[in-house]
Amino acid sequence: MSTVNETAHAAPKAGIGKARLAGAALLILLGAFAIVGPEIVAADPAEQDFGASLAPIGGNYLLGADHYGRSLLARLAHGARLSFGMAFLTMLAAAIPGVLLGLLAAWKGGWTERALELAATVILALPGLMLVLLFLAFSPGNYGPLFLGLSLTLWVEFYRVTKATTKTVLTQPHIEAAQMLGFGSRYILLHYVLPVIAPMIATLAAFAMATAIIAVSTLSAISVGLQPPTPELGSMIVELLPYYTEAPLHVLLPAGLIFLLVLALQLLAQGDRA
């Protein structure tokens, strides 16, 4: 969970540099694999064939088979869709309320801001993974508690960055002039505030997705997240780890996919100017 916390207040770098372009290109490729891969790969990720246990890469299995004879290509495609989809939905569920509440706190101030600050402080008082584990304790292995716990952990950074930036923008002379001319809050927020905070929110969104991917994989790897036979990348690593000496590449495939997903998001968020 520390990825977002450590980088939330770093200003996004302007321009579209080589690193950012590389991140975008890699993310598009991985996103395409996650979205259309399960449709192209005809194999069922849960179908077992013990005669093909730990089948090597190539032959009947393009990326080999696991210890149950399940196609690794099919499982990786479904695992990528699961990780990418959960990360994207978690980011949206954290960003939308976080940004809206940040705008509300900055505009209203007073008791509204104090109440929201108290709620954010309470959330931050618990370590991120601990909050997720509390939700998972009620329904282990299900999507709902995992999704809700991650969203509740990540919204605080969106809220605080939005509030701090908006309060700064609202003190500028052109905002006072717009208010004196009779422009309403909706017009001011849409035309003066959102263009300023949008690059920061985009950066936070990338970091939030990377954090969600790592968290889902970590929790599944320690058997408190999504459970087998669900094709989740973290649980795939743990399942194949006892067979590392026999098929090391089989273990590295899901680990490499997690690495590439997180790398693409990090490059997209932190790209420098060309």
Short mmCIF file of C-alpha atoms in Angstrom, two decimals:
data_model
loop_
_atom_site.label_atom_id
_atom_site.label_comp_id
_atom_site.label_asym_id
_atom_site.label_seq_id
_atom_site.Cartn_x
_atom_site.Cartn_y
_atom_site.Cartn_z
CA MET A 1 0.00 0.00 0.00
CA SER A 2 2.97 2.33 0.39
CA THR A 3 3.28 3.06 -3.33
CA VAL A 4 0.47 5.62 -3.34
CA ASN A 5 1.39 7.06 0.05
CA GLU A 6 4.99 7.76 -0.94
CA THR A 7 4.15 9.44 -4.25
CA ALA A 8 0.79 11.07 -3.72
CA HIS A 9 2.08 14.60 -3.33
CA ALA A 10 4.69 14.49 -6.10
CA ALA A 11 3.73 16.83 -8.92
CA PRO A 12 3.31 15.03 -12.23
CA LYS A 13 5.97 15.84 -14.77
CA ALA A 14 4.93 17.75 -17.84
CA GLY A 15 5.30 16.56 -21.36
CA ILE A 16 5.18 13.15 -22.93
CA GLY A 17 8.66 11.72 -22.64
CA LYS A 18 10.12 8.47 -23.86
CA ALA A 19 9.50 6.71 -20.55
CA ARG A 20 5.86 7.72 -20.55
CA LEU A 21 5.40 6.64 -24.16
CA ALA A 22 7.03 3.30 -23.38
CA GLY A 23 4.73 2.86 -20.39
CA ALA A 24 1.66 3.72 -22.47
CA ALA A 25 2.67 1.31 -25.24
CA LEU A 26 3.36 -1.50 -22.78
CA LEU A 27 0.10 -0.86 -20.95
CA ILE A 28 -1.85 -0.96 -24.23
CA LEU A 29 -0.29 -4.30 -25.13
CA LEU A 30 -0.97 -5.77 -21.70
CA GLY A 31 -4.48 -4.32 -21.68
CA ALA A 32 -5.17 -5.89 -25.06
CA PHE A 33 -3.88 -9.23 -23.77
CA ALA A 34 -6.11 -8.92 -20.70
CA ILE A 35 -9.22 -7.91 -22.65
CA VAL A 36 -9.10 -10.07 -25.77
CA GLY A 37 -6.64 -12.77 -24.64
CA PRO A 38 -9.24 -14.94 -22.87
CA GLU A 39 -11.45 -14.78 -25.98
CA ILE A 40 -8.65 -15.71 -28.37
CA VAL A 41 -7.25 -18.49 -26.19
CA ALA A 42 -9.89 -21.17 -26.50
CA ALA A 43 -8.64 -23.30 -23.60
CA ASP A 44 -10.53 -23.35 -20.31
CA PRO A 45 -8.19 -22.07 -17.54
CA ALA A 46 -9.66 -24.60 -15.10
CA GLU A 47 -9.56 -27.65 -17.41
CA GLN A 48 -7.16 -30.28 -16.05
CA ASP A 49 -5.10 -32.81 -17.95
CA PHE A 50 -2.81 -34.73 -15.63
CA GLY A 51 -1.12 -36.32 -18.62
CA ALA A 52 0.27 -32.86 -19.48
CA SER A 53 1.43 -32.01 -15.98
CA LEU A 54 4.25 -29.41 -16.14
CA ALA A 55 4.29 -29.65 -19.94
CA PRO A 56 7.16 -27.54 -21.31
CA ILE A 57 6.75 -24.38 -23.33
CA GLY A 58 5.83 -25.16 -26.94
CA GLY A 59 4.11 -28.16 -28.42
CA ASN A 60 0.45 -28.51 -27.52
CA TYR A 61 0.80 -25.78 -24.87
CA LEU A 62 2.32 -22.56 -26.15
CA LEU A 63 3.42 -21.44 -22.66
CA GLY A 64 3.36 -24.86 -21.04
CA ALA A 65 1.00 -26.31 -18.47
CA ASP A 66 0.94 -26.24 -14.68
CA HIS A 67 1.08 -29.21 -12.30
CA TYR A 68 -2.58 -29.97 -12.96
CA GLY A 69 -2.09 -29.84 -16.73
CA ARG A 70 -3.94 -26.54 -17.06
CA SER A 71 -2.89 -24.26 -19.91
CA LEU A 72 -0.65 -21.51 -18.57
CA LEU A 73 -1.46 -19.26 -21.51
CA ALA A 74 -5.18 -19.47 -20.71
CA ARG A 75 -4.56 -18.91 -17.01
CA LEU A 76 -2.25 -15.96 -17.64
CA ALA A 77 -4.79 -14.35 -19.97
CA HIS A 78 -7.59 -14.71 -17.44
CA GLY A 79 -5.27 -13.68 -14.62
CA ALA A 80 -4.25 -10.53 -16.48
CA ARG A 81 -7.91 -9.67 -17.08
CA LEU A 82 -8.69 -10.23 -13.39
CA SER A 83 -5.77 -8.14 -12.12
CA PHE A 84 -6.25 -5.35 -14.67
CA GLY A 85 -10.01 -5.25 -14.18
CA MET A 86 -9.90 -5.24 -10.39
CA ALA A 87 -7.18 -2.59 -10.37
CA PHE A 88 -9.14 -0.34 -12.74
CA LEU A 89 -12.42 -0.68 -10.84
CA THR A 90 -10.65 -0.16 -7.51
CA MET A 91 -9.01 2.99 -8.84
CA LEU A 92 -12.36 4.36 -10.05
CA ALA A 93 -14.06 3.52 -6.75
CA ALA A 94 -11.31 5.38 -4.89
CA ALA A 95 -10.81 8.29 -7.29
CA ILE A 96 -14.43 9.36 -7.84
CA PRO A 97 -15.40 9.84 -4.16
CA GLY A 98 -11.91 11.04 -3.28
CA VAL A 99 -11.93 13.82 -5.89
CA LEU A 100 -15.55 14.84 -5.23
CA LEU A 101 -15.05 14.97 -1.46
CA GLY A 102 -11.79 16.86 -1.91
CA LEU A 103 -13.57 19.48 -4.03
CA LEU A 104 -16.39 19.68 -1.49
CA ALA A 105 -14.01 20.13 1.45
CA ALA A 106 -12.00 22.82 -0.31
CA TRP A 107 -15.08 24.75 -1.47
CA LYS A 108 -17.16 24.52 1.71
CA GLY A 109 -14.46 24.48 4.39
CA GLY A 110 -15.68 24.71 8.00
CA TRP A 111 -17.26 21.71 9.63
CA THR A 112 -17.54 19.87 6.29
CA GLU A 113 -13.77 19.93 5.86
CA ARG A 114 -13.18 19.00 9.50
CA ALA A 115 -15.54 16.01 9.28
CA LEU A 116 -13.92 14.73 6.10
CA GLU A 117 -10.44 15.23 7.57
CA LEU A 118 -11.48 13.18 10.60
CA ALA A 119 -12.75 10.37 8.34
CA ALA A 120 -9.50 10.43 6.33
CA THR A 121 -7.41 10.36 9.52
CA VAL A 122 -9.35 7.37 10.85
CA ILE A 123 -8.72 5.46 7.61
CA LEU A 124 -5.00 6.34 7.68
CA ALA A 125 -4.74 5.20 11.31
CA LEU A 126 -5.04 1.61 10.06
CA PRO A 127 -2.31 0.12 7.85
CA GLY A 128 -3.66 -0.40 4.35
CA LEU A 129 -3.37 -4.18 4.24
CA MET A 130 -4.81 -4.43 7.75
CA LEU A 131 -7.99 -2.65 6.61
CA VAL A 132 -8.32 -5.00 3.64
CA LEU A 133 -7.78 -8.01 5.90
CA LEU A 134 -10.54 -6.80 8.23
CA PHE A 135 -13.02 -6.88 5.34
CA LEU A 136 -11.73 -10.21 4.05
CA ALA A 137 -12.25 -11.74 7.50
CA PHE A 138 -16.02 -11.55 6.95
CA SER A 139 -15.93 -13.21 3.52
CA PRO A 140 -12.50 -14.65 2.68
CA GLY A 141 -11.68 -15.34 -0.95
CA ASN A 142 -14.46 -13.16 -2.40
CA TYR A 143 -14.13 -10.18 -4.72
CA GLY A 144 -16.44 -7.80 -2.81
CA PRO A 145 -14.54 -7.39 0.48
CA LEU A 146 -11.21 -7.23 -1.34
CA PHE A 147 -12.49 -4.53 -3.71
CA LEU A 148 -14.15 -2.53 -0.91
CA GLY A 149 -11.14 -2.69 1.40
CA LEU A 150 -8.71 -1.50 -1.29
CA SER A 151 -11.04 1.32 -2.37
CA LEU A 152 -11.46 2.59 1.19
CA THR A 153 -7.69 2.58 1.61
CA LEU A 154 -6.87 4.44 -1.60
CA TRP A 155 -9.52 7.20 -1.67
CA VAL A 156 -7.74 9.23 1.01
CA GLU A 157 -4.84 10.21 -1.24
CA PHE A 158 -7.19 11.40 -3.98
CA TYR A 159 -9.12 13.40 -1.40
CA ARG A 160 -6.10 15.07 0.17
CA VAL A 161 -4.34 15.97 -3.08
CA THR A 162 -7.58 17.32 -4.55
CA LYS A 163 -8.39 19.36 -1.45
CA ALA A 164 -4.91 20.86 -1.07
CA THR A 165 -4.62 21.81 -4.75
CA THR A 166 -8.15 23.17 -4.96
CA LYS A 167 -7.69 25.37 -1.90
CA THR A 168 -4.59 26.85 -3.53
CA VAL A 169 -6.37 27.51 -6.82
CA LEU A 170 -9.38 29.09 -5.11
CA THR A 171 -7.20 31.76 -3.49
CA GLN A 172 -5.96 33.10 -6.83
CA PRO A 173 -7.18 36.51 -8.07
CA HIS A 174 -8.88 35.25 -11.22
CA ILE A 175 -11.13 33.00 -9.12
CA GLU A 176 -12.20 35.97 -7.00
CA ALA A 177 -12.86 37.94 -10.18
CA ALA A 178 -14.99 35.09 -11.58
CA GLN A 179 -17.02 34.99 -8.37
CA MET A 180 -17.55 38.76 -8.45
CA LEU A 181 -18.79 38.46 -12.04
CA GLY A 182 -21.41 35.98 -10.88
CA PHE A 183 -19.98 32.69 -12.12
CA GLY A 184 -21.26 29.78 -10.05
CA SER A 185 -19.31 27.08 -8.23
CA ARG A 186 -19.94 24.51 -10.97
CA TYR A 187 -18.47 26.76 -13.67
CA ILE A 188 -15.43 27.66 -11.56
CA LEU A 189 -14.69 24.06 -10.60
CA LEU A 190 -15.08 22.76 -14.16
CA HIS A 191 -13.16 25.51 -15.95
CA TYR A 192 -10.55 26.62 -13.44
CA VAL A 193 -9.98 23.86 -10.88
CA LEU A 194 -10.33 20.56 -12.74
CA PRO A 195 -7.80 21.45 -15.49
CA VAL A 196 -5.22 22.09 -12.76
CA ILE A 197 -5.84 18.94 -10.72
CA ALA A 198 -6.41 16.57 -13.67
CA PRO A 199 -2.68 15.77 -14.28
CA MET A 200 -2.19 15.03 -10.58
CA ILE A 201 -5.27 12.81 -10.47
CA ALA A 202 -4.05 10.92 -13.55
CA THR A 203 -0.70 10.30 -11.84
CA LEU A 204 -2.42 9.14 -8.65
CA ALA A 205 -4.70 6.87 -10.69
CA ALA A 206 -1.72 5.06 -12.22
CA PHE A 207 -0.09 4.59 -8.83
CA ALA A 208 -3.39 3.42 -7.32
CA MET A 209 -3.80 0.76 -10.01
CA ALA A 210 -0.23 -0.45 -9.46
CA THR A 211 -0.85 -0.59 -5.71
CA ALA A 212 -4.08 -2.55 -6.24
CA ILE A 213 -2.37 -5.10 -8.51
CA ILE A 214 0.40 -5.69 -5.97
CA ALA A 215 -2.08 -5.90 -3.07
CA VAL A 216 -4.37 -8.41 -4.81
CA SER A 217 -1.41 -10.60 -5.80
CA THR A 218 0.12 -10.41 -2.33
CA LEU A 219 -3.08 -11.29 -0.51
CA SER A 220 -3.78 -14.19 -2.87
CA ALA A 221 -0.21 -15.42 -2.44
CA ILE A 222 -0.66 -15.64 1.35
CA SER A 223 -4.00 -17.44 0.87
CA VAL A 224 -6.27 -14.70 2.26
CA GLY A 225 -7.26 -13.16 -1.08
CA LEU A 226 -8.76 -14.88 -4.10
CA GLN A 227 -8.52 -18.64 -3.81
CA PRO A 228 -7.61 -21.38 -6.33
CA PRO A 229 -8.74 -22.47 -8.86
CA THR A 230 -9.35 -18.78 -9.67
CA PRO A 231 -6.60 -17.87 -12.18
CA GLU A 232 -5.05 -15.07 -10.10
CA LEU A 233 -1.40 -14.24 -10.76
CA GLY A 234 -0.25 -14.22 -7.14
CA SER A 235 -1.85 -17.56 -6.30
CA MET A 236 -0.42 -19.03 -9.52
CA ILE A 237 3.10 -18.23 -8.31
CA VAL A 238 2.49 -19.93 -4.96
CA GLU A 239 0.90 -22.99 -6.59
CA LEU A 240 3.85 -23.46 -8.95
CA LEU A 241 6.62 -22.59 -6.49
CA PRO A 242 7.13 -26.20 -5.25
CA TYR A 243 7.93 -27.18 -8.85
CA TYR A 244 10.48 -24.43 -9.44
CA THR A 245 13.41 -26.81 -9.92
CA GLU A 246 11.47 -28.81 -12.52
CA ALA A 247 9.86 -25.91 -14.39
CA PRO A 248 11.40 -22.56 -13.37
CA LEU A 249 9.93 -20.69 -16.34
CA HIS A 250 6.42 -21.69 -15.30
CA VAL A 251 6.89 -19.86 -11.98
CA LEU A 252 8.46 -16.82 -13.62
CA LEU A 253 5.64 -16.29 -16.14
CA PRO A 254 2.97 -14.97 -13.70
CA ALA A 255 5.64 -13.10 -11.73
CA GLY A 256 6.87 -11.48 -14.93
CA LEU A 257 3.33 -10.48 -15.91
CA ILE A 258 2.81 -8.76 -12.54
CA PHE A 259 6.15 -6.99 -12.98
CA LEU A 260 5.25 -5.75 -16.47
CA LEU A 261 1.83 -4.49 -15.38
CA VAL A 262 3.29 -2.52 -12.49
CA LEU A 263 6.22 -1.29 -14.59
CA ALA A 264 3.91 0.03 -17.31
CA LEU A 265 1.84 1.96 -14.76
CA GLN A 266 4.92 3.37 -13.04
CA LEU A 267 6.41 4.54 -16.34
CA LEU A 268 3.11 6.08 -17.39
CA ALA A 269 2.86 7.99 -14.13
CA GLN A 270 6.47 9.10 -13.79
CA GLY A 271 7.50 9.65 -17.41
CA ASP A 272 9.83 12.58 -17.93
CA ARG A 273 10.04 15.11 -20.68
CA ALA A 274 11.58 13.96 -23.96
#
